[in-house]
Amino acid sequence: MKALKKLSIALCICFTTSAAFSQDTVTIARNAKFYADSMVRSYFYENWEPFIQLTNYSAIKYYGGKDQYKEHFKTLYYHNEPNKETDRPEQVTMVTLMNKGTDEWQCVLEKVRYTKMEERKCRIYSYLVGQSKDEGETWKFVDAGQNSEKNIIYIFPDIFGTLAIPEYRVVYEDVEAAELASKERAEAEARAKANAPKKAVTKKKK
C-alpha cells in the first residue's frame, strides 16, 4: 500500500512538472513572437532605432557598428521597398524553440512577406534567430535574411549547434499554380490509367 502511495505521489509530481514546463514554454514562445513582431513592424515602418535595439549585439558588431548595420538594412529595405498602402508587415510564426537547461533560450521564427517582384505576386520566406538570456522574458534577434547557415555562425557565434535554420526562399504564385496544375494532371492520368479496362490476352494457336 505504501509503495502504491509513493508511486501515486511520484506520478503526481511528474505530471505537475510536465504541465508547468509546457505552460512556461507557451509563455516563452509568446514573448519571443511579441518581440519579433515588434522588430518586423519597426523595419516595415522604418523605425530604425527600435529595430536596432531589438537586434542581437553580435550582429551589430559583425556589420561594424550601429551606423553600418543601419545602412546595410536601409539598403535592403529600399531595394524592395514595401508599398505601405497595400503591403503589410511580415507574418511571424515560431519554427523552433530551444533551451539547454540554463536561463538562455534560443529560437527560429519564420517571416512571410506577401509582395510583388518583377510584377509577379510572390511570398518571401526568411528567418529570425532569437536569443533570450533572462528565461525567455525579453528577446533580441539576428535577421538571417539571405545568409547561409554557415555565415550565421560568424554573425551569431553563440548560436546553439543544433538550432537548424531553413533556407531563404521566394515562391512565385504563377509558378506554384503551374506546378499544382501539373501535379493534378499527372494524378488524373495515373487514375485514368489504373481504371482503364485491361485488354484480354489471347493465346496464340500452335
CSV table of N, CA and C in Angstrom, one decimal, residues 29-104:
chain,number,residue,atom,x,y,z
A,29,ALA,N,7.3,31.2,-25.8
A,29,ALA,CA,7.1,31.4,-27.2
A,29,ALA,C,6.3,32.6,-27.6
A,30,ARG,N,5.3,32.9,-26.7
A,30,ARG,CA,4.5,34.1,-26.9
A,30,ARG,C,5.3,35.4,-26.8
A,31,ASN,N,6.2,35.4,-25.8
A,31,ASN,CA,7.1,36.5,-25.6
A,31,ASN,C,8.0,36.7,-26.8
A,32,ALA,N,8.6,35.6,-27.3
A,32,ALA,CA,9.5,35.7,-28.5
A,32,ALA,C,8.8,36.2,-29.7
A,33,LYS,N,7.6,35.8,-29.9
A,33,LYS,CA,6.8,36.3,-31.0
A,33,LYS,C,6.4,37.7,-30.9
A,34,PHE,N,6.1,38.2,-29.7
A,34,PHE,CA,5.8,39.6,-29.4
A,34,PHE,C,7.0,40.5,-29.8
A,35,TYR,N,8.2,40.1,-29.3
A,35,TYR,CA,9.4,40.9,-29.7
A,35,TYR,C,9.7,40.8,-31.2
A,36,ALA,N,9.5,39.7,-31.8
A,36,ALA,CA,9.8,39.5,-33.2
A,36,ALA,C,8.8,40.4,-34.0
A,37,ASP,N,7.5,40.4,-33.6
A,37,ASP,CA,6.5,41.2,-34.3
A,37,ASP,C,6.9,42.7,-34.2
A,38,SER,N,7.4,43.1,-33.0
A,38,SER,CA,7.8,44.5,-32.8
A,38,SER,C,9.0,44.8,-33.8
A,39,MET,N,9.9,43.8,-33.9
A,39,MET,CA,11.0,44.1,-34.8
A,39,MET,C,10.6,44.2,-36.3
A,40,VAL,N,9.8,43.3,-36.8
A,40,VAL,CA,9.4,43.4,-38.2
A,40,VAL,C,8.5,44.6,-38.5
A,41,ARG,N,7.7,45.0,-37.5
A,41,ARG,CA,6.9,46.3,-37.7
A,41,ARG,C,7.9,47.5,-37.7
A,42,SER,N,8.9,47.5,-36.8
A,42,SER,CA,9.9,48.6,-36.8
A,42,SER,C,10.5,48.7,-38.2
A,43,TYR,N,10.9,47.6,-38.7
A,43,TYR,CA,11.6,47.6,-40.1
A,43,TYR,C,10.6,48.1,-41.1
A,44,PHE,N,9.4,47.6,-41.1
A,44,PHE,CA,8.4,47.9,-42.1
A,44,PHE,C,8.1,49.4,-42.1
A,45,TYR,N,8.0,50.0,-41.0
A,45,TYR,CA,7.7,51.5,-40.9
A,45,TYR,C,8.9,52.3,-40.7
A,46,GLU,N,10.1,51.7,-41.0
A,46,GLU,CA,11.4,52.5,-41.0
A,46,GLU,C,11.7,53.1,-39.6
A,47,ASN,N,11.3,52.5,-38.6
A,47,ASN,CA,11.7,52.9,-37.2
A,47,ASN,C,13.0,52.3,-36.8
A,48,TRP,N,14.1,52.9,-37.3
A,48,TRP,CA,15.4,52.2,-37.2
A,48,TRP,C,15.9,52.0,-35.8
A,49,GLU,N,15.6,53.0,-34.9
A,49,GLU,CA,16.2,52.9,-33.6
A,49,GLU,C,15.6,51.7,-32.8
A,50,PRO,N,14.3,51.5,-32.8
A,50,PRO,CA,13.8,50.3,-32.1
A,50,PRO,C,14.2,49.0,-32.8
A,51,PHE,N,14.4,49.1,-34.2
A,51,PHE,CA,14.8,47.9,-34.9
A,51,PHE,C,16.2,47.5,-34.5
A,52,ILE,N,17.1,48.5,-34.3
A,52,ILE,CA,18.4,48.2,-33.8
A,52,ILE,C,18.4,47.7,-32.4
A,53,GLN,N,17.6,48.3,-31.5
A,53,GLN,CA,17.5,47.9,-30.1
A,53,GLN,C,17.1,46.4,-30.0
A,54,LEU,N,16.3,45.9,-30.9
A,54,LEU,CA,15.8,44.6,-30.9
A,54,LEU,C,16.8,43.6,-31.6
A,55,THR,N,17.9,44.1,-32.0
A,55,THR,CA,18.9,43.3,-32.7
A,55,THR,C,20.0,42.8,-31.7
A,56,ASN,N,20.4,41.5,-31.9
A,56,ASN,CA,21.4,41.0,-31.1
A,56,ASN,C,22.7,41.8,-31.3
A,57,TYR,N,23.5,42.1,-30.3
A,57,TYR,CA,24.7,42.9,-30.4
A,57,TYR,C,25.7,42.2,-31.3
A,58,SER,N,25.8,40.9,-31.3
A,58,SER,CA,26.8,40.2,-32.2
A,58,SER,C,26.6,40.6,-33.6
A,59,ALA,N,25.3,40.7,-34.1
A,59,ALA,CA,25.0,41.1,-35.5
A,59,ALA,C,25.4,42.5,-35.8
A,60,ILE,N,25.2,43.4,-34.8
A,60,ILE,CA,25.6,44.8,-35.0
A,60,ILE,C,27.1,44.9,-35.1
A,61,LYS,N,27.8,44.1,-34.2
A,61,LYS,CA,29.2,44.1,-34.2
A,61,LYS,C,29.8,43.6,-35.5
A,62,TYR,N,29.1,42.5,-36.1
A,62,TYR,CA,29.5,41.9,-37.3
A,62,TYR,C,29.5,42.9,-38.5
A,63,TYR,N,28.5,43.7,-38.5
A,63,TYR,CA,28.4,44.7,-39.6
A,63,TYR,C,29.3,46.0,-39.4
A,64,GLY,N,29.9,46.0,-38.2
A,64,GLY,CA,30.9,47.2,-38.0
A,64,GLY,C,30.3,48.2,-37.1
A,65,GLY,N,29.2,48.0,-36.4
A,65,GLY,CA,28.6,49.0,-35.5
A,65,GLY,C,27.2,49.4,-35.9
A,66,LYS,N,26.6,50.3,-35.1
A,66,LYS,CA,25.2,50.6,-35.3
A,66,LYS,C,24.9,51.3,-36.7
A,67,ASP,N,25.8,52.3,-37.0
A,67,ASP,CA,25.6,53.1,-38.2
A,67,ASP,C,25.7,52.2,-39.5
A,68,GLN,N,26.7,51.3,-39.5
A,68,GLN,CA,26.9,50.4,-40.6
A,68,GLN,C,25.8,49.4,-40.7
A,69,TYR,N,25.3,48.9,-39.5
A,69,TYR,CA,24.2,47.9,-39.5
A,69,TYR,C,22.9,48.6,-40.1
A,70,LYS,N,22.7,49.8,-39.6
A,70,LYS,CA,21.5,50.6,-40.1
A,70,LYS,C,21.6,50.8,-41.6
A,71,GLU,N,22.7,51.2,-42.1
A,71,GLU,CA,22.9,51.4,-43.5
A,71,GLU,C,22.7,50.2,-44.4
A,72,HIS,N,23.2,49.0,-43.8
A,72,HIS,CA,23.0,47.8,-44.5
A,72,HIS,C,21.5,47.4,-44.7
A,73,PHE,N,20.8,47.6,-43.6
A,73,PHE,CA,19.4,47.2,-43.7
A,73,PHE,C,18.5,48.3,-44.4
A,74,LYS,N,18.9,49.5,-44.4
A,74,LYS,CA,18.2,50.5,-45.2
A,74,LYS,C,18.4,50.2,-46.7
A,75,THR,N,19.6,49.8,-47.1
A,75,THR,CA,19.8,49.4,-48.5
A,75,THR,C,19.0,48.2,-48.9
A,76,LEU,N,18.9,47.2,-48.0
A,76,LEU,CA,18.0,46.1,-48.3
A,76,LEU,C,16.5,46.5,-48.4
A,77,TYR,N,16.2,47.5,-47.5
A,77,TYR,CA,14.8,47.9,-47.5
A,77,TYR,C,14.4,48.6,-48.8
A,78,TYR,N,15.2,49.6,-49.2
A,78,TYR,CA,14.9,50.3,-50.4
A,78,TYR,C,15.1,49.5,-51.7
A,79,HIS,N,15.8,48.4,-51.6
A,79,HIS,CA,16.0,47.5,-52.8
A,79,HIS,C,14.6,46.9,-53.2
A,80,ASN,N,13.8,46.6,-52.2
A,80,ASN,CA,12.5,46.1,-52.4
A,80,ASN,C,11.5,46.7,-51.4
A,81,GLU,N,11.4,48.0,-51.6
A,81,GLU,CA,10.6,48.8,-50.6
A,81,GLU,C,9.1,48.4,-50.6
A,82,PRO,N,8.5,48.2,-49.4
A,82,PRO,CA,7.1,47.8,-49.4
A,82,PRO,C,6.2,49.0,-49.7
A,83,ASN,N,5.0,48.7,-50.3
A,83,ASN,CA,4.0,49.7,-50.6
A,83,ASN,C,3.1,49.7,-49.4
A,84,LYS,N,3.2,50.7,-48.6
A,84,LYS,CA,2.5,50.8,-47.3
A,84,LYS,C,1.0,50.9,-47.4
A,85,GLU,N,0.5,51.2,-48.7
A,85,GLU,CA,-0.9,51.3,-48.9
A,85,GLU,C,-1.5,49.9,-49.1
A,86,THR,N,-0.7,49.0,-49.6
A,86,THR,CA,-1.2,47.6,-49.9
A,86,THR,C,-0.5,46.5,-49.1
A,87,ASP,N,0.8,46.7,-48.9
A,87,ASP,CA,1.5,45.6,-48.2
A,87,ASP,C,1.3,45.7,-46.7
A,88,ARG,N,1.7,44.7,-46.0
A,88,ARG,CA,1.6,44.6,-44.5
A,88,ARG,C,2.9,44.1,-44.0
A,89,PRO,N,3.2,44.4,-42.7
A,89,PRO,CA,4.4,43.8,-42.1
A,89,PRO,C,4.4,42.3,-42.2
A,90,GLU,N,5.5,41.7,-42.2
A,90,GLU,CA,5.6,40.3,-42.4
A,90,GLU,C,4.9,39.5,-41.2
A,91,GLN,N,4.4,38.4,-41.6
A,91,GLN,CA,3.7,37.5,-40.6
A,91,GLN,C,4.8,36.6,-40.0
A,92,VAL,N,4.8,36.5,-38.7
A,92,VAL,CA,5.8,35.7,-38.0
A,92,VAL,C,5.2,34.5,-37.3
A,93,THR,N,5.9,33.4,-37.4
A,93,THR,CA,5.5,32.2,-36.7
A,93,THR,C,6.7,31.4,-36.2
A,94,MET,N,6.5,30.8,-35.0
A,94,MET,CA,7.6,30.0,-34.4
A,94,MET,C,7.9,28.8,-35.2
A,95,VAL,N,9.1,28.5,-35.4
A,95,VAL,CA,9.6,27.3,-36.0
A,95,VAL,C,10.2,26.3,-35.0
A,96,THR,N,11.2,26.9,-34.2
A,96,THR,CA,11.9,26.1,-33.2
A,96,THR,C,12.1,26.9,-32.0
A,97,LEU,N,11.9,26.3,-30.8
A,97,LEU,CA,12.2,26.9,-29.5
A,97,LEU,C,13.0,26.0,-28.7
A,98,MET,N,14.2,26.4,-28.2
A,98,MET,CA,15.2,25.5,-27.6
A,98,MET,C,15.8,26.1,-26.3
A,99,ASN,N,16.0,25.2,-25.3
A,99,ASN,CA,16.6,25.6,-24.1
A,99,ASN,C,17.6,24.5,-23.7
A,100,LYS,N,18.8,24.8,-23.1
A,100,LYS,CA,19.8,23.8,-22.8
A,100,LYS,C,20.0,23.8,-21.3
A,101,GLY,N,18.9,23.9,-20.5
A,101,GLY,CA,19.0,23.8,-19.1
A,101,GLY,C,19.6,25.0,-18.3
A,102,THR,N,19.6,26.2,-19.0
A,102,THR,CA,20.1,27.4,-18.4
A,102,THR,C,19.0,28.5,-18.5
A,103,ASP,N,19.4,29.7,-18.1
A,103,ASP,CA,18.5,30.8,-18.3
A,103,ASP,C,18.3,31.2,-19.8
A,104,GLU,N,19.2,30.7,-20.6
A,104,GLU,CA,19.2,31.1,-22.0
A,104,GLU,C,18.3,30.3,-22.9
